[in-house]
Amino acid sequence: MKLITCCSFKGGAGKTTALMGLCSALAMEGKTIALFEADENRPLTRWKENAVTRNTWDSRCEVFTADDLPLLEKAYDEAEARKFDYALADTHGGSSELNNTIIASSNFLLVPTMLTPLDVDEALATYRYIIELLLSENLVIPTAILQQRVPIGRLTTSQRKVSDMLTALPLTKQPMFERDAFAAMKDRGMLHLSLRNARVDPGMRLMLRNLDAAMEDLRLLSRFMHEALGQ
Ligand SMILES: Nc1ncnc2c1ncn2[C@@H]1O[C@H](COP(=O)(O)OP(=O)(O)O)[C@@H](O)[C@H]1O
Ligand SMILES: [Mg+2]
């Protein structure tokens, strides 16, 4: 089982959304996924509830509460024993013993950030924190910054500057764009299943292109992750 973690000091950086998206992409590939809910606000539990009512929850996925160390350990052991292909951990903002443990146990780390100077400052601080933690523990874990909520049209001068600055760091090949389809995932459930439902619902035909474009972002993100894991 490979543990993939989205982390950042900042709340609202797009961690949970990136994780939901990656979960969808992996489920579409037929993988089984344990979702570790390490944020006490329980966004993944709510996501699952919403998805189940809309028939957009993939039974290959299961949410495990993991918002303290004993629960995390229990979730990890159970997911390993049940041979899930992946565990995806959604962390809360900030640093904590729990986050440190999750980071140090991961096989791949994603640090999402929006393109504002403030957000990027926080992403850089998070990245530095991760690197220091890995050095102190003698660990090598592929880590990448994910540009999140990138406008689809032209970037402003400030966004461009910030984006240029990030190129000095390990970045995912593709950003996640700012899309309604992503913002709506928390209410609508898994994107690949929303897409499946939309294909057979004439009333949803107009949304198909948007859902398809969003799914394509996620396929590329998943491919990047597989490459980083040497898969
Ligand atoms: N790529 C995106 N496109 C549109 N909205 C997004 C995108 N990523 C995140 N959001 C929205 O931004 C807000 C914060 O995202 P969230 O994933 O909850 O951040 P975090 O988990 O880091 O606190 C949410 O309302 C979410 O729907
Ligand atoms: Mg979150």
Coordinates of N, CA and C and ligand atoms in Angstrom, one line a residue:
M1 N 0.9 -1.2 0.0 CA 0.0 0.0 0.0 C 0.9 1.2 0.0
K2 N 0.6 2.2 -0.9 CA 1.3 3.4 -0.9 C 0.5 4.5 -0.3
L3 N 1.2 5.3 0.6 CA 0.5 6.4 1.3 C 0.8 7.7 0.6
I4 N -0.2 8.4 0.2 CA -0.1 9.7 -0.5 C -0.7 10.7 0.4
T5 N 0.0 11.8 0.6 CA -0.5 12.8 1.6 C -0.5 14.2 1.0
C6 N -1.6 14.9 1.2 CA -1.7 16.3 0.8 C -1.5 17.1 2.1
C7 N -0.5 18.0 2.1 CA -0.3 18.8 3.3 C 0.1 20.2 3.0
S8 N -0.2 21.1 3.9 CA 0.2 22.5 3.8 C -0.2 23.1 5.1
F9 N 0.6 24.1 5.5 CA 0.3 24.8 6.8 C -1.0 25.5 6.6
K10 N -1.4 25.9 5.4 CA -2.5 26.8 5.2 C -3.8 26.1 5.1
G11 N -4.8 26.6 5.7 CA -6.2 26.1 5.5 C -6.6 26.7 4.1
G12 N -7.5 26.0 3.4 CA -8.0 26.6 2.2 C -7.0 26.6 1.0
A13 N -5.9 25.8 1.2 CA -4.9 25.7 0.1 C -5.4 24.8 -1.1
G14 N -6.4 24.0 -0.8 CA -6.9 23.1 -1.8 C -6.4 21.6 -1.6
K15 N -6.0 21.3 -0.3 CA -5.6 20.0 0.0 C -6.7 18.9 -0.2
T16 N -7.8 19.2 0.5 CA -8.9 18.2 0.4 C -9.4 18.0 -1.0
T17 N -9.5 19.1 -1.7 CA -10.0 19.0 -3.1 C -9.0 18.2 -4.0
A18 N -7.8 18.5 -3.8 CA -6.8 17.7 -4.6 C -6.8 16.2 -4.2
L19 N -7.0 15.9 -3.0 CA -7.1 14.5 -2.5 C -8.4 13.8 -3.1
M20 N -9.5 14.5 -3.0 CA -10.7 14.0 -3.6 C -10.5 13.7 -5.1
G21 N -9.9 14.6 -5.8 CA -9.7 14.4 -7.2 C -8.8 13.2 -7.5
L22 N -7.7 13.1 -6.7 CA -6.7 12.0 -6.9 C -7.4 10.7 -6.6
C23 N -8.3 10.7 -5.6 CA -9.0 9.5 -5.2 C -9.9 9.1 -6.4
S24 N -10.6 10.0 -7.0 CA -11.4 9.7 -8.2 C -10.6 9.1 -9.3
A25 N -9.4 9.7 -9.6 CA -8.6 9.3 -10.7 C -8.1 7.8 -10.5
L26 N -7.7 7.6 -9.2 CA -7.2 6.2 -8.9 C -8.3 5.2 -8.9
A27 N -9.5 5.6 -8.4 CA -10.7 4.7 -8.4 C -11.0 4.3 -9.9
M28 N -10.9 5.3 -10.7 CA -11.2 5.1 -12.1 C -10.3 4.1 -12.8
E29 N -9.0 4.1 -12.2 CA -8.1 3.1 -12.7 C -8.3 1.7 -12.1
G30 N -9.3 1.6 -11.3 CA -9.6 0.3 -10.7 C -8.9 0.1 -9.4
K31 N -8.2 1.1 -8.8 CA -7.5 0.9 -7.6 C -8.4 1.0 -6.4
T32 N -8.0 0.3 -5.3 CA -8.7 0.4 -4.0 C -8.0 1.5 -3.2
I33 N -8.8 2.3 -2.5 CA -8.3 3.4 -1.8 C -8.8 3.6 -0.4
A34 N -7.9 3.6 0.6 CA -8.3 3.9 2.0 C -8.1 5.4 2.1
L35 N -9.1 6.1 2.6 CA -9.0 7.6 2.8 C -8.8 7.8 4.3
F36 N -7.7 8.4 4.7 CA -7.4 8.7 6.1 C -7.8 10.1 6.4
E37 N -8.8 10.2 7.2 CA -9.4 11.5 7.6 C -8.6 12.0 8.8
A38 N -7.6 12.8 8.6 CA -6.7 13.3 9.7 C -7.1 14.7 10.0
D39 N -8.2 15.2 9.5 CA -8.6 16.6 9.8 C -9.9 16.4 10.6
E40 N -9.9 17.0 11.8 CA -11.0 16.8 12.7 C -12.3 17.5 12.2
N41 N -12.2 18.3 11.2 CA -13.4 18.9 10.6 C -14.1 17.8 9.7
R42 N -13.5 16.7 9.5 CA -14.1 15.6 8.7 C -14.7 15.9 7.3
P43 N -13.9 16.5 6.5 CA -14.4 16.8 5.2 C -14.7 15.6 4.3
L44 N -13.9 14.5 4.6 CA -14.0 13.3 3.7 C -15.3 12.6 4.1
T45 N -15.6 12.6 5.4 CA -16.8 11.9 5.9 C -18.0 12.6 5.3
R46 N -18.0 13.9 5.3 CA -19.2 14.6 4.7 C -19.2 14.3 3.2
W47 N -18.0 14.3 2.6 CA -18.0 14.0 1.1 C -18.6 12.7 0.8
K48 N -18.3 11.7 1.7 CA -18.8 10.4 1.4 C -20.4 10.4 1.6
E49 N -20.8 11.1 2.7 CA -22.3 11.1 2.9 C -23.0 11.7 1.7
N50 N -22.5 12.8 1.2 CA -23.1 13.5 0.0 C -23.0 12.6 -1.2
A51 N -21.9 11.9 -1.4 CA -21.7 11.0 -2.5 C -22.7 9.8 -2.5
V52 N -22.8 9.3 -1.3 CA -23.7 8.1 -1.2 C -25.2 8.5 -1.6
T53 N -25.6 9.7 -1.1 CA -27.0 10.1 -1.5 C -27.1 10.3 -3.0
R54 N -26.0 10.7 -3.6 CA -26.1 11.0 -5.1 C -25.7 9.8 -6.0
N55 N -25.4 8.7 -5.3 CA -25.0 7.5 -6.1 C -23.6 7.8 -6.8
T56 N -22.8 8.5 -6.1 CA -21.5 8.8 -6.7 C -20.3 8.4 -5.8
W57 N -20.6 7.4 -5.0 CA -19.5 6.9 -4.1 C -19.0 5.6 -4.7
D58 N -17.7 5.5 -4.9 CA -17.1 4.3 -5.5 C -16.8 3.3 -4.3
S59 N -17.3 2.1 -4.4 CA -17.2 1.2 -3.3 C -15.8 0.7 -3.2
R60 N -14.9 1.1 -4.1 CA -13.5 0.7 -3.9 C -12.8 1.6 -2.9
C61 N -13.5 2.6 -2.4 CA -12.9 3.5 -1.4 C -13.6 3.5 -0.1
E62 N -12.8 3.7 0.9 CA -13.4 3.7 2.3 C -12.7 4.7 3.1
V63 N -13.5 5.4 4.0 CA -13.0 6.5 4.8 C -12.6 5.9 6.2
F64 N -11.4 6.2 6.7 CA -11.0 5.8 8.0 C -10.7 7.0 8.8
T65 N -11.3 7.1 10.0 CA -11.0 8.3 10.9 C -9.6 8.1 11.4
A66 N -8.8 9.2 11.3 CA -7.4 9.1 11.7 C -6.9 10.4 12.2
D67 N -7.8 11.0 13.1 CA -7.4 12.4 13.6 C -6.7 12.4 14.9
D68 N -6.2 11.2 15.3 CA -5.1 11.2 16.4 C -4.2 10.0 16.1
L69 N -3.1 10.0 16.8 CA -2.1 9.0 16.5 C -2.6 7.5 16.6
P70 N -3.3 7.2 17.7 CA -3.7 5.8 17.8 C -4.7 5.4 16.7
L71 N -5.6 6.4 16.3 CA -6.5 6.1 15.3 C -5.8 6.0 13.9
L72 N -4.8 6.8 13.7 CA -4.0 6.7 12.5 C -3.3 5.3 12.4
E73 N -2.8 4.9 13.5 CA -2.1 3.6 13.5 C -3.1 2.5 13.2
K74 N -4.2 2.6 13.8 CA -5.2 1.6 13.6 C -5.7 1.6 12.1
A75 N -5.9 2.8 11.6 CA -6.4 2.9 10.2 C -5.3 2.3 9.3
Y76 N -4.1 2.6 9.5 CA -3.0 2.2 8.7 C -2.9 0.6 8.7
D77 N -2.9 0.1 9.9 CA -2.8 -1.4 10.0 C -4.0 -2.1 9.3
E78 N -5.2 -1.5 9.5 CA -6.4 -2.2 8.9 C -6.3 -2.1 7.4
A79 N -5.9 -0.9 6.9 CA -5.9 -0.7 5.4 C -4.8 -1.6 4.8
E80 N -3.7 -1.8 5.5 CA -2.6 -2.7 5.0 C -3.1 -4.1 5.0
A81 N -3.8 -4.5 6.1 CA -4.3 -5.9 6.3 C -5.3 -6.2 5.2
R82 N -6.1 -5.2 4.8 CA -7.1 -5.4 3.8 C -6.6 -5.2 2.4
K83 N -5.3 -4.9 2.3 CA -4.6 -4.8 1.0 C -5.2 -3.7 0.1
F84 N -5.5 -2.6 0.7 CA -5.8 -1.4 -0.2 C -4.6 -1.1 -1.0
D85 N -4.8 -0.7 -2.3 CA -3.7 -0.3 -3.1 C -3.0 1.0 -2.6
Y86 N -3.9 2.0 -2.3 CA -3.4 3.3 -1.8 C -4.1 3.7 -0.6
A87 N -3.4 4.5 0.2 CA -4.1 5.3 1.3 C -3.8 6.7 1.0
L88 N -4.9 7.5 1.0 CA -4.7 9.0 0.8 C -5.0 9.7 2.1
A89 N -4.1 10.5 2.6 CA -4.3 11.1 3.9 C -4.6 12.6 3.7
D90 N -5.7 13.0 4.3 CA -6.0 14.5 4.2 C -5.7 15.1 5.6
T91 N -4.8 16.0 5.6 CA -4.3 16.5 6.9 C -5.0 17.8 7.1
H92 N -5.0 18.2 8.4 CA -5.4 19.6 8.8 C -4.3 20.6 8.5
G93 N -4.6 21.9 8.5 CA -3.5 22.9 8.3 C -2.6 22.8 9.5
G94 N -1.5 23.5 9.4 CA -0.5 23.6 10.5 C 0.3 22.4 10.7
S95 N 1.2 22.5 11.7 CA 2.1 21.4 12.0 C 1.6 20.7 13.3
S96 N 1.8 19.5 13.4 CA 1.5 18.7 14.6 C 2.2 17.4 14.6
E97 N 2.2 16.8 15.7 CA 2.8 15.4 15.8 C 2.1 14.5 14.8
L98 N 0.8 14.6 14.7 CA 0.0 13.8 13.8 C 0.5 14.0 12.4
N99 N 0.6 15.3 12.0 CA 1.0 15.6 10.6 C 2.4 15.1 10.4
N100 N 3.3 15.2 11.4 CA 4.7 14.8 11.2 C 4.7 13.3 11.0
T101 N 3.9 12.5 11.7 CA 3.9 11.1 11.6 C 3.4 10.7 10.2
I102 N 2.3 11.4 9.7 CA 1.8 11.1 8.4 C 2.8 11.4 7.3
I103 N 3.4 12.5 7.5 CA 4.4 12.9 6.4 C 5.5 11.9 6.4
A104 N 6.1 11.5 7.5 CA 7.2 10.6 7.6 C 6.9 9.2 7.1
S105 N 5.6 8.9 7.1 CA 5.2 7.5 6.7 C 4.7 7.5 5.2
S106 N 4.7 8.6 4.6 CA 4.2 8.7 3.2 C 5.2 8.2 2.1
N107 N 4.6 7.9 1.0 CA 5.4 7.5 -0.2 C 5.5 8.6 -1.2
F108 N 4.6 9.6 -1.0 CA 4.5 10.7 -2.0 C 3.8 11.8 -1.3
L109 N 4.4 13.0 -1.4 CA 3.8 14.2 -0.7 C 3.4 15.3 -1.7
L110 N 2.2 15.8 -1.5 CA 1.8 16.9 -2.4 C 1.5 18.1 -1.6
V111 N 2.0 19.2 -2.0 CA 1.8 20.5 -1.3 C 1.0 21.4 -2.2
P112 N -0.3 21.5 -2.1 CA -1.1 22.3 -3.0 C -1.0 23.8 -2.6
T113 N -1.0 24.7 -3.6 CA -1.0 26.1 -3.2 C -1.7 26.9 -4.3
M114 N -2.4 27.9 -3.9 CA -2.9 28.9 -4.9 C -1.8 29.9 -5.2
L115 N -2.1 30.6 -6.3 CA -1.0 31.5 -6.8 C -1.1 32.9 -6.2
T116 N -1.2 33.1 -4.9 CA -1.1 34.4 -4.4 C 0.2 34.4 -3.6
P117 N 0.8 35.6 -3.4 CA 2.0 35.7 -2.7 C 1.9 35.1 -1.3
L118 N 0.8 35.3 -0.6 CA 0.6 34.8 0.7 C 0.5 33.3 0.7
D119 N -0.2 32.7 -0.2 CA -0.4 31.3 -0.3 C 1.0 30.6 -0.6
V120 N 1.7 31.3 -1.5 CA 3.0 30.7 -1.9 C 4.0 30.7 -0.8
D121 N 3.9 31.8 0.0 CA 4.8 31.9 1.2 C 4.5 30.7 2.1
E122 N 3.3 30.4 2.3 CA 2.9 29.3 3.2 C 3.3 28.0 2.6
A123 N 3.2 27.9 1.3 CA 3.6 26.6 0.6 C 5.1 26.4 0.7
L124 N 5.9 27.5 0.6 CA 7.3 27.4 0.7 C 7.7 27.0 2.1
A125 N 7.0 27.6 3.1 CA 7.3 27.3 4.5 C 7.0 25.8 4.8
T126 N 5.9 25.3 4.2 CA 5.5 23.9 4.3 C 6.6 23.0 3.7
Y127 N 7.0 23.4 2.5 CA 8.0 22.6 1.8 C 9.3 22.5 2.6
R128 N 9.7 23.7 3.1 CA 10.9 23.7 3.9 C 10.8 22.8 5.2
Y129 N 9.6 22.9 5.8 CA 9.3 22.1 7.0 C 9.4 20.6 6.6
I130 N 8.9 20.3 5.5 CA 8.9 18.8 5.1 C 10.3 18.4 4.9
I131 N 11.1 19.2 4.1 CA 12.5 18.8 3.8 C 13.3 18.7 5.1
E132 N 13.1 19.6 6.1 CA 13.8 19.5 7.3 C 13.4 18.3 8.1
L133 N 12.1 18.0 8.1 CA 11.7 16.8 8.8 C 12.3 15.5 8.1
L134 N 12.3 15.5 6.8 CA 12.8 14.3 6.1 C 14.3 14.2 6.4
L135 N 15.0 15.3 6.4 CA 16.5 15.2 6.6 C 16.7 14.7 8.0
S136 N 15.9 15.2 9.0 CA 16.2 14.8 10.4 C 15.9 13.4 10.6
E137 N 15.0 12.8 9.8 CA 14.6 11.4 10.0 C 15.3 10.5 9.0
N138 N 16.2 11.1 8.2 CA 16.9 10.4 7.2 C 16.0 9.7 6.1
L139 N 15.0 10.4 5.7 CA 14.1 9.8 4.8 C 14.2 10.5 3.4
V140 N 13.8 9.8 2.4 CA 13.7 10.4 1.0 C 12.3 10.1 0.5
I141 N 11.5 11.1 0.4 CA 10.1 10.9 -0.1 C 9.9 11.9 -1.2
P142 N 9.5 11.5 -2.4 CA 9.2 12.4 -3.4 C 8.1 13.4 -3.0
T143 N 8.4 14.7 -3.2 CA 7.5 15.8 -2.7 C 7.3 16.7 -3.9
A144 N 6.1 17.1 -4.1 CA 5.9 18.1 -5.2 C 4.9 19.1 -4.8
I145 N 5.1 20.3 -5.3 CA 4.1 21.4 -5.1 C 3.1 21.3 -6.3
L146 N 1.9 21.5 -5.9 CA 0.8 21.4 -6.9 C 0.1 22.8 -6.9
Q147 N 0.2 23.4 -8.1 CA -0.5 24.7 -8.2 C -2.0 24.4 -8.3
Q148 N -2.7 25.0 -7.4 CA -4.1 24.7 -7.3 C -4.9 25.9 -7.6
R149 N -6.1 25.7 -8.2 CA -7.1 26.8 -8.5 C -6.4 27.8 -9.5
V150 N -5.7 27.3 -10.4 CA -5.0 28.1 -11.4 C -6.1 28.6 -12.4
P151 N -6.2 29.9 -12.6 CA -7.2 30.4 -13.5 C -7.0 29.8 -14.9
I152 N -8.2 29.6 -15.6 CA -8.1 28.9 -16.9 C -7.6 30.0 -18.0
G153 N -8.0 31.2 -17.8 CA -7.6 32.2 -18.7 C -6.2 32.8 -18.4
R154 N -6.0 34.0 -18.8 CA -4.7 34.6 -18.6 C -4.4 34.8 -17.1
L155 N -3.2 34.6 -16.7 CA -2.8 34.9 -15.4 C -2.6 36.4 -15.2
T156 N -2.8 36.9 -14.0 CA -2.5 38.3 -13.8 C -0.9 38.4 -13.6
T157 N -0.4 39.6 -13.7 CA 1.0 39.8 -13.6 C 1.5 39.1 -12.3
S158 N 0.8 39.4 -11.2 CA 1.2 38.9 -9.9 C 1.2 37.3 -9.9
Q159 N 0.1 36.8 -10.5 CA 0.0 35.3 -10.5 C 1.2 34.7 -11.3
R160 N 1.5 35.4 -12.4 CA 2.6 34.9 -13.3 C 3.9 34.9 -12.5
K161 N 4.1 36.0 -11.8 CA 5.4 36.2 -11.0 C 5.5 35.0 -10.0
V162 N 4.4 34.8 -9.3 CA 4.4 33.8 -8.3 C 4.6 32.4 -8.9
S163 N 4.0 32.2 -10.0 CA 4.1 30.9 -10.7 C 5.5 30.7 -11.2
D164 N 6.2 31.8 -11.7 CA 7.6 31.7 -12.2 C 8.5 31.3 -11.0
M165 N 8.2 31.9 -9.9 CA 9.0 31.7 -8.7 C 9.0 30.2 -8.3
L166 N 7.8 29.6 -8.5 CA 7.7 28.2 -8.1 C 8.5 27.2 -9.0
T167 N 8.8 27.7 -10.2 CA 9.5 26.7 -11.1 C 10.9 26.3 -10.6
A168 N 11.4 27.0 -9.6 CA 12.6 26.7 -9.0 C 12.5 25.4 -8.1
L169 N 11.2 25.0 -7.8 CA 11.0 23.9 -6.9 C 10.4 22.7 -7.7
P170 N 10.4 21.5 -7.0 CA 9.7 20.4 -7.7 C 8.2 20.7 -7.8
L171 N 7.7 20.7 -9.0 CA 6.3 21.0 -9.3 C 5.7 19.9 -10.0
T172 N 4.4 19.6 -9.8 CA 3.7 18.6 -10.6 C 3.7 19.2 -12.1
K173 N 3.7 18.3 -13.0 CA 3.7 18.8 -14.4 C 2.6 19.7 -14.8
Q174 N 1.4 19.3 -14.2 CA 0.2 20.1 -14.6 C -0.4 20.7 -13.3
P175 N -1.0 21.8 -13.4 CA -1.7 22.4 -12.3 C -3.1 21.7 -12.2
M176 N -3.8 22.0 -11.1 CA -5.3 21.8 -11.1 C -5.9 23.2 -11.4
F177 N -6.7 23.2 -12.4 CA -7.3 24.5 -12.7 C -8.5 24.9 -11.8
E178 N -8.8 26.1 -11.8 CA -10.0 26.6 -11.0 C -11.2 26.2 -11.8
R179 N -11.9 25.2 -11.3 CA -13.1 24.7 -12.1 C -14.3 24.5 -11.2
D180 N -15.5 24.8 -11.7 CA -16.7 24.6 -10.9 C -16.8 23.1 -10.6
A181 N -16.4 22.2 -11.5 CA -16.5 20.8 -11.3 C -15.7 20.4 -10.1
F182 N -14.6 21.0 -9.8 CA -13.8 20.7 -8.6 C -14.4 21.3 -7.3
A183 N -14.9 22.5 -7.4 CA -15.5 23.1 -6.3 C -16.8 22.3 -5.9
A184 N -17.4 21.7 -6.8 CA -18.7 21.0 -6.6 C -18.5 19.6 -6.1
M185 N -17.2 19.1 -6.1 CA -17.0 17.7 -5.8 C -17.5 17.4 -4.4
K186 N -17.2 18.3 -3.4 CA -17.6 18.0 -2.0 C -19.1 17.7 -1.9
D187 N -19.9 18.4 -2.7 CA -21.3 18.1 -2.7 C -21.8 17.0 -3.6
R188 N -21.1 16.9 -4.8 CA -21.6 16.0 -5.8 C -21.0 14.6 -5.7
G189 N -19.9 14.5 -5.0 CA -19.2 13.2 -4.8 C -18.1 13.0 -5.8
M190 N -17.8 11.7 -6.1 CA -16.7 11.4 -6.9 C -16.8 11.9 -8.4
L191 N -15.8 12.5 -8.9 CA -15.9 13.1 -10.2 C -16.2 12.1 -11.3
H192 N -15.4 11.0 -11.2 CA -15.6 10.0 -12.3 C -17.0 9.4 -12.4
L193 N -17.7 9.4 -11.2 CA -19.0 8.8 -11.2 C -20.0 9.9 -11.5
S194 N -19.8 11.1 -11.1 CA -20.6 12.2 -11.6 C -20.6 12.3 -13.1
L195 N -19.4 12.0 -13.7 CA -19.3 12.0 -15.1 C -20.1 10.8 -15.7
R196 N -20.0 9.7 -15.1 CA -20.7 8.5 -15.6 C -22.2 8.8 -15.6
N197 N -22.7 9.4 -14.4 CA -24.1 9.7 -14.3 C -24.5 10.8 -15.4
A198 N -23.7 11.7 -15.6 CA -24.0 12.8 -16.5 C -24.1 12.3 -17.9
R199 N -23.4 11.3 -18.3 CA -23.4 10.7 -19.6 C -24.8 10.2 -20.0
V200 N -25.5 9.7 -19.0 CA -26.8 9.1 -19.3 C -28.0 10.0 -18.9
D201 N -27.7 11.2 -18.5 CA -28.8 12.1 -18.1 C -28.8 13.3 -19.0
P202 N -29.8 13.4 -19.9 CA -29.9 14.4 -20.9 C -29.8 15.8 -20.3
G203 N -30.3 16.0 -19.0 CA -30.3 17.3 -18.4 C -28.9 17.7 -18.0
M204 N -28.0 16.8 -18.0 CA -26.6 17.1 -17.5 C -25.7 17.3 -18.7
R205 N -26.2 17.2 -19.9 CA -25.4 17.2 -21.1 C -24.4 18.4 -21.2
L206 N -25.0 19.5 -20.7 CA -24.2 20.7 -20.8 C -22.9 20.7 -19.9
M207 N -23.1 19.9 -18.9 CA -22.0 19.9 -17.9 C -20.9 18.9 -18.3
L208 N -21.2 18.1 -19.3 CA -20.3 17.0 -19.6 C -18.8 17.5 -19.9
R209 N -18.8 18.5 -20.8 CA -17.5 19.0 -21.2 C -16.6 19.5 -20.0
N210 N -17.3 20.2 -19.1 CA -16.6 20.6 -17.9 C -16.1 19.5 -17.0
L211 N -17.0 18.5 -16.9 CA -16.6 17.3 -16.1 C -15.4 16.6 -16.7
D212 N -15.5 16.5 -18.1 CA -14.4 15.8 -18.8 C -13.1 16.5 -18.7
A213 N -13.1 17.8 -18.8 CA -11.9 18.6 -18.7 C -11.3 18.5 -17.3
A214 N -12.2 18.5 -16.2 CA -11.7 18.3 -14.9 C -11.1 16.9 -14.7
M215 N -11.7 15.9 -15.3 CA -11.2 14.5 -15.1 C -9.8 14.4 -15.8
E216 N -9.7 15.2 -16.9 CA -8.4 15.1 -17.6 C -7.3 15.7 -16.7
D217 N -7.5 16.8 -16.0 CA -6.6 17.4 -15.0 C -6.1 16.3 -14.1
L218 N -7.1 15.5 -13.6 CA -6.9 14.5 -12.6 C -6.1 13.3 -13.1
R219 N -6.4 13.0 -14.4 CA -5.6 11.9 -15.0 C -4.2 12.2 -15.0
L220 N -3.9 13.5 -15.4 CA -2.5 13.9 -15.5 C -1.8 14.0 -14.1
L221 N -2.6 14.4 -13.1 CA -2.0 14.4 -11.8 C -1.7 13.0 -11.3
S222 N -2.6 12.1 -11.6 CA -2.4 10.7 -11.2 C -1.2 10.1 -11.9
R223 N -1.1 10.5 -13.2 CA 0.1 9.9 -14.0 C 1.4 10.5 -13.4
F224 N 1.4 11.7 -13.0 CA 2.6 12.3 -12.4 C 2.9 11.6 -11.1
M225 N 1.9 11.3 -10.3 CA 2.1 10.6 -9.1 C 2.7 9.2 -9.3
H226 N 2.1 8.5 -10.3 CA 2.7 7.1 -10.6 C 4.1 7.2 -11.0
E227 N 4.5 8.3 -11.8 CA 5.9 8.4 -12.2 C 6.8 8.7 -11.0
A228 N 6.3 9.5 -10.1 CA 7.1 9.9 -8.9 C 7.3 8.6 -8.1
L229 N 6.3 7.7 -8.1 CA 6.4 6.5 -7.3 C 7.2 5.4 -8.1
G230 N 7.6 5.7 -9.3 CA 8.3 4.8 -10.1 C 7.4 3.7 -10.6
Q231 N 6.1 4.0 -10.8 CA 5.2 2.9 -11.3 C 5.0 3.0 -12.8
Ligands
LIG1 N1 -9.3 23.5 -8.4 C1 -10.3 24.1 -7.7 N2 -11.3 24.7 -8.4 C2 -12.3 25.4 -7.8 N3 -12.4 25.4 -6.4 C3 -11.5 24.8 -5.7 C4 -10.4 24.1 -6.3 N4 -9.6 23.6 -5.3 C5 -10.2 24.0 -4.1 N5 -11.4 24.7 -4.4 C6 -12.3 25.2 -3.3 O1 -11.5 26.0 -2.4 C7 -11.9 25.8 -1.1 C8 -10.8 25.3 -0.2 O2 -10.4 24.1 -0.7 P1 -10.0 22.8 0.2 O3 -9.7 21.7 -0.7 O4 -11.1 22.6 1.2 O5 -8.7 23.4 1.0 P2 -8.0 22.8 2.3 O6 -8.3 21.3 2.4 O7 -6.5 23.0 2.0 O8 -8.4 23.6 3.4 C9 -13.1 24.8 -1.2 O9 -14.3 25.6 -1.1 C10 -12.9 24.1 -2.5 O10 -14.2 23.7 -3.1
MG2 MG -9.0 20.3 4.0

